Coordinates of C-alpha atoms and ligand atoms in Angstrom, one line a residue:
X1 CA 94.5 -141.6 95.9
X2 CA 91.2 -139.7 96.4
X3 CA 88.6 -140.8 94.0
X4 CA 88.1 -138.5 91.3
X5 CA 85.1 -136.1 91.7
X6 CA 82.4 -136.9 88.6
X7 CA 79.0 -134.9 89.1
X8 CA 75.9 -134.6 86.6
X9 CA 73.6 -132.3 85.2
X10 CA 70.2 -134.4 84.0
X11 CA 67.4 -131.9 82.8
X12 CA 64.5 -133.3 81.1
X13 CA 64.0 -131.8 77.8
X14 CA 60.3 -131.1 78.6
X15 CA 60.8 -127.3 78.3
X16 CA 63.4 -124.5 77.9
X17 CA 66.1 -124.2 80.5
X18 CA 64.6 -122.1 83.6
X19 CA 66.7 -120.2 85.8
X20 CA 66.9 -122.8 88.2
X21 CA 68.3 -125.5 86.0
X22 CA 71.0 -122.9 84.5
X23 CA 72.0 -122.7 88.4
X24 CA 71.9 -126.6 88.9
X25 CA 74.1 -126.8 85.8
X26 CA 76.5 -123.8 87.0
X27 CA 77.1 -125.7 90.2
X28 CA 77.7 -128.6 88.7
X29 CA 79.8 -127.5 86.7
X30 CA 81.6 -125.1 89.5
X31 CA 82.5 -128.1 91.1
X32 CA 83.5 -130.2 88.6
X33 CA 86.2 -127.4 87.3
X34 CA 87.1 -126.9 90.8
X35 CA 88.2 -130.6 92.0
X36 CA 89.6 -131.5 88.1
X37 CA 86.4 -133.6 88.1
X38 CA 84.1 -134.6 85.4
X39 CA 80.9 -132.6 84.8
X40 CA 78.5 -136.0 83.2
X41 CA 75.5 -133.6 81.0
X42 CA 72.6 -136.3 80.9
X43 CA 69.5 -135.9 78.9
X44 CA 66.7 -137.5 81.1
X45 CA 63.9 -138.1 78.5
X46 CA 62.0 -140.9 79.4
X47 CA 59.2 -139.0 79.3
X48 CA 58.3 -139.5 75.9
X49 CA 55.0 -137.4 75.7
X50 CA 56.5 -134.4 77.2
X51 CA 60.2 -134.9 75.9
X52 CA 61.5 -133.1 72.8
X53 CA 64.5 -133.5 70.5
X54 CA 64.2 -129.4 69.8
X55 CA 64.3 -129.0 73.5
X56 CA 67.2 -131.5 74.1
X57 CA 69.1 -129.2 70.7
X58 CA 67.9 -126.1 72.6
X59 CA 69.1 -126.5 76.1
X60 CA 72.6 -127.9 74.4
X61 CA 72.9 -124.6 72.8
X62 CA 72.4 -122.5 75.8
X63 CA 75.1 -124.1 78.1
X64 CA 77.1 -124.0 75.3
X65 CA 76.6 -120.5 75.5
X66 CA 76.5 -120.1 78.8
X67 CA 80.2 -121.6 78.8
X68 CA 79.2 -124.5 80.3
X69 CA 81.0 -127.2 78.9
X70 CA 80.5 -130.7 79.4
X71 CA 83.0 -133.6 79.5
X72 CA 80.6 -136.7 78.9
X73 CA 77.3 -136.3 77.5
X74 CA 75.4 -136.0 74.2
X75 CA 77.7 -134.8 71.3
X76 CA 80.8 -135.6 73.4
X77 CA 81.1 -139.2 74.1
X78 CA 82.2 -140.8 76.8
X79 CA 82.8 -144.7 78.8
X80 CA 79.5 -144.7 79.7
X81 CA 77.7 -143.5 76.9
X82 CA 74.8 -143.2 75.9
X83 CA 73.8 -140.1 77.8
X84 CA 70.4 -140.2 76.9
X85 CA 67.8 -142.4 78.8
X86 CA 65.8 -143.0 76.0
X87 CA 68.9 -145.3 74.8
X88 CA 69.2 -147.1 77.9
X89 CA 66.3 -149.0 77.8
X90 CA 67.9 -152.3 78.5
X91 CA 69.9 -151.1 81.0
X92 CA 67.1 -150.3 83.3
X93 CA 65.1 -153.7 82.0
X94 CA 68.2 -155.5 83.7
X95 CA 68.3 -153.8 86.6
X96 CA 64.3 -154.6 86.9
X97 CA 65.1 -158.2 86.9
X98 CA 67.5 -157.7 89.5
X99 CA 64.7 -156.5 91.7
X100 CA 62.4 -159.0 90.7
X101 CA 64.7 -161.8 91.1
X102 CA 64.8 -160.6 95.3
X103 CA 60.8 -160.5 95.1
X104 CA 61.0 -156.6 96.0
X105 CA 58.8 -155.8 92.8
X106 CA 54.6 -156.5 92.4
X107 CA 51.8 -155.8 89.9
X108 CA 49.8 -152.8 90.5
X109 CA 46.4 -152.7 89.2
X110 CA 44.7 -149.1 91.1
X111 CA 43.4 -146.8 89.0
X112 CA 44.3 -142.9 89.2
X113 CA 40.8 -142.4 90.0
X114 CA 41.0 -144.8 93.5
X115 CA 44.4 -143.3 94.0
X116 CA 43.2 -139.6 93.7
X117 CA 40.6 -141.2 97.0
X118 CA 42.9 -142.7 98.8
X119 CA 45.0 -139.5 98.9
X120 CA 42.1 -137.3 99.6
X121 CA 41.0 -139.6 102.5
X122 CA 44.4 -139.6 104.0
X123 CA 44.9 -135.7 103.5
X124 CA 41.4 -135.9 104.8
X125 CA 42.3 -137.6 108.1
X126 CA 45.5 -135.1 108.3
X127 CA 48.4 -137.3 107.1
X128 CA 51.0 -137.8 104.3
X129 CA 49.5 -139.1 101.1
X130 CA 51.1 -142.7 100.3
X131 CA 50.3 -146.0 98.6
X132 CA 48.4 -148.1 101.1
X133 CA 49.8 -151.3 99.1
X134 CA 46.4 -152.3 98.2
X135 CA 47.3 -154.3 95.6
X136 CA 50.9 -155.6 97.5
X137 CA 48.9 -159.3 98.7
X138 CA 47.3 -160.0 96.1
X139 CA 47.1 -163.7 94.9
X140 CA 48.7 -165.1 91.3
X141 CA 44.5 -165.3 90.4
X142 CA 43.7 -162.3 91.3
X143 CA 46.2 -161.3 89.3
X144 CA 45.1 -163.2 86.2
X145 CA 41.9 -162.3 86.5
X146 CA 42.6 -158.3 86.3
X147 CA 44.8 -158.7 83.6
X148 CA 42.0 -161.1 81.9
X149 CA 40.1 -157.8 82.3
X150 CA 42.7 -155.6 80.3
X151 CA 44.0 -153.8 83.0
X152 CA 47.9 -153.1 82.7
X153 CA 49.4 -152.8 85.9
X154 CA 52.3 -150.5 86.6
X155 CA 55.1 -152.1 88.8
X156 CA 55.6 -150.9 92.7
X157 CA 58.6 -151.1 94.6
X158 CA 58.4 -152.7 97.8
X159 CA 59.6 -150.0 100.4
X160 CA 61.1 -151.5 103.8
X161 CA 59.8 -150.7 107.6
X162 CA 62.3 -148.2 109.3
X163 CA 63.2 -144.7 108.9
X164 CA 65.4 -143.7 106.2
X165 CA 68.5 -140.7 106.7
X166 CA 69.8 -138.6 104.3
X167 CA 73.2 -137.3 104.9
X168 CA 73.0 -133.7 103.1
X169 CA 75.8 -132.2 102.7
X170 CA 74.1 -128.5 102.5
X171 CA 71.5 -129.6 105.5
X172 CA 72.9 -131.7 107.3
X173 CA 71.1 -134.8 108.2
X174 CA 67.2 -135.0 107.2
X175 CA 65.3 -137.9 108.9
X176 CA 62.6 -139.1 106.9
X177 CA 59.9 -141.3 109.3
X178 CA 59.2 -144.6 108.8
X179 CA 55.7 -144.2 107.4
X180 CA 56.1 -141.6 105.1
X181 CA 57.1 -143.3 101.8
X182 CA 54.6 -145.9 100.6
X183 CA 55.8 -148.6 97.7
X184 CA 56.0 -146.3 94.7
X185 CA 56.2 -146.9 90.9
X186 CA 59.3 -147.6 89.2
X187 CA 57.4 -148.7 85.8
X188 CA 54.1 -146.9 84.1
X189 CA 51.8 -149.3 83.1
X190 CA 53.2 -148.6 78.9
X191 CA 56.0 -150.3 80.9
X192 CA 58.4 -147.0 80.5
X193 CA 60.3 -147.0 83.6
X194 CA 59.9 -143.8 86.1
X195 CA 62.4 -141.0 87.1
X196 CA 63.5 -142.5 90.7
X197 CA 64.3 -145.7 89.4
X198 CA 66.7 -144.6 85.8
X199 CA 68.2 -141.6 88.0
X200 CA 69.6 -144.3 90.4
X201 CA 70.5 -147.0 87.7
X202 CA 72.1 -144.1 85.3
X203 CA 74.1 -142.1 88.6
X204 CA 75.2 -145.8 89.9
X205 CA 77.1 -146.9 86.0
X206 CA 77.8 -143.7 85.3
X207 CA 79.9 -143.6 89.0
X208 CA 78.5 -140.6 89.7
X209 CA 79.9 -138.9 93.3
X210 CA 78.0 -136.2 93.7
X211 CA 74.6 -135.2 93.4
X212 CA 74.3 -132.1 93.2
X213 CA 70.4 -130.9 92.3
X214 CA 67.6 -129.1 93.9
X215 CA 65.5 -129.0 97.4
X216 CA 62.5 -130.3 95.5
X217 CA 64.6 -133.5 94.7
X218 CA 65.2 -134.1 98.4
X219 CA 61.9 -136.3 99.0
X220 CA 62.8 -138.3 95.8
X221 CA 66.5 -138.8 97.8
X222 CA 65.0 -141.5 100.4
X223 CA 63.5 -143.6 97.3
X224 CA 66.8 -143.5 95.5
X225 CA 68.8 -144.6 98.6
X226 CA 66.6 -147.6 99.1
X227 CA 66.7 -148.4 95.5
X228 CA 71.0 -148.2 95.6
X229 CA 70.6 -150.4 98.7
X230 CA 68.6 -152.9 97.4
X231 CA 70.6 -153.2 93.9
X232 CA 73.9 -153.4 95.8
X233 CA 75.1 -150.3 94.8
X234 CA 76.8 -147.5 97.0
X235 CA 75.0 -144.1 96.9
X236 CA 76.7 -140.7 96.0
X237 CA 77.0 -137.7 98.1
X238 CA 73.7 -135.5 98.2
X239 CA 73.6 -132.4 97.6
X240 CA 70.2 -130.0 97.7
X241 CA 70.6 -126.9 96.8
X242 CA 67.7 -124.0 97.4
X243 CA 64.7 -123.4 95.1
X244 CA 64.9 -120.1 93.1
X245 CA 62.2 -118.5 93.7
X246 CA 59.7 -115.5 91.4
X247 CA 58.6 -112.1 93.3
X248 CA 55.1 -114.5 93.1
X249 CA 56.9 -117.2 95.5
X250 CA 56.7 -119.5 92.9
X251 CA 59.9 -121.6 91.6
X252 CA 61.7 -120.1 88.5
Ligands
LIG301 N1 65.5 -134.8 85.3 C1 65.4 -134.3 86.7 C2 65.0 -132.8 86.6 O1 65.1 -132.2 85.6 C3 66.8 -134.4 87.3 C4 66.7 -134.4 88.8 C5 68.1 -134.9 89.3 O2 69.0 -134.2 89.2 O3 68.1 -136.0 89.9 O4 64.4 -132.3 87.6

């Protein structure tokens, strides 16, 4: 029996619905109705300065609208309820411990203002801003001490050597080089965990087959498939769709 086809649409409620989400969703939904799969609507509001209940209310109204129905999600119900991140705190603090039981997690300590330099040097020098993992070796003291000093650190993910491959199944196979992704954050230093590290946690309980989302997702994809990898889960099918774009060149 081929596995049955579940898919998600996961907007932050930071804003109204742009024309580009309303495509995402159709999609999503287009293929969901087509392969009698389930369409998983997923509010991803973790976020909690930018994030809105009247958004969340708002963007539910216009798929509803729209016609765009949703089989699990907010307002529906479902196995793997709750749809919204903000409930699924503990779920994520679990699957932290999981990574910081296999020592792929450390402390760090930079401030925005030494990152902001470090990118501007690297752009400087002509490469690909990344973490240099500054703060990767430092010692249990040095720890202390920094923390002694009030500084909260956020918490890094440590990103293994070797070039990473994402199968798309719109472009085909997209190589991303070894040095290109640096250990990046997958908790703010209020502790609230970041979007590549929920998005992989929620689409790996939820059993999610197919994502389906757009091209300015695809650099996150490398990050998620390391994260699957090192949590012993299996990672969906990718799929990036085109940016819409505004007479301006600018995304809708
Ligand atoms: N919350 C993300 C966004 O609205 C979802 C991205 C994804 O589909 O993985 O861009």
């Amino acid at each position: 029996m081929t596995e049955q086809v579940r898919v998600r649409f996961a907007p932050s409620p930071t804003g109204s619905l742009h024309l580009g989400n309303v495509r995402t969703a159709l999609y999503n939904w287009l293929y969901a109705r087509h392969t009698q799969g389930v369409l998983i609507l997923r509010i991803e509001d973790t976020d909690k300065e930018r994030s809105s209940e009247a958004h969340c209310e708002e963007l539910m109204e216009i798929m509803t609208w729209l016609g765009l129905k949703w089989d699990e999600g907010p307002r529906v119900g479902g196995p793997y309820a709750p749809y919204k991140q903000s409930e699924r705190t503990d779920l994520y603090e679990a699957h932290l411990e999981r990574l910081k039981a296999k020592n792929l997690v450390y402390p760090c300590y930079c401030t925005e203002e030494e990152l902001e330099l470090e990118r501007k040097r690297q752009l400087g020098r002509g490469h690909m801003p990344k973490y240099g993992g500054k703060c990767k070796n430092l010692t249990p003291e040095d720890r202390q001490k920094l923390e002694a000093e009030g500084k909260t650190p956020v918490l890094r993910f440590i990103v293994p050597p070797g070039e990473i491959t994402v199968q798309d199944e719109v472009r085909g196979e997209v190589v991303f080089p070894d040095d290109q992704i640096g250990d990046f954050v997958l908790t703010r230093s209020d502790k609230s965990p970041t979007y590549n590290f929920t998005v992989v946690v929620d689409d790996a309980l939820m059993k999610v087959t197919h994502v389906i989302r757009g091209e300015d997702h695809l650099s996150n994809t490398p990050k998620q498939i390391l994260l699957y990898k090192a949590l012993g889960y299996l990672p969906p099918k990718f799929a990036h769709l085109s940016i819409i774009k505004g007479p301006d060149g600018r995304s809708e």
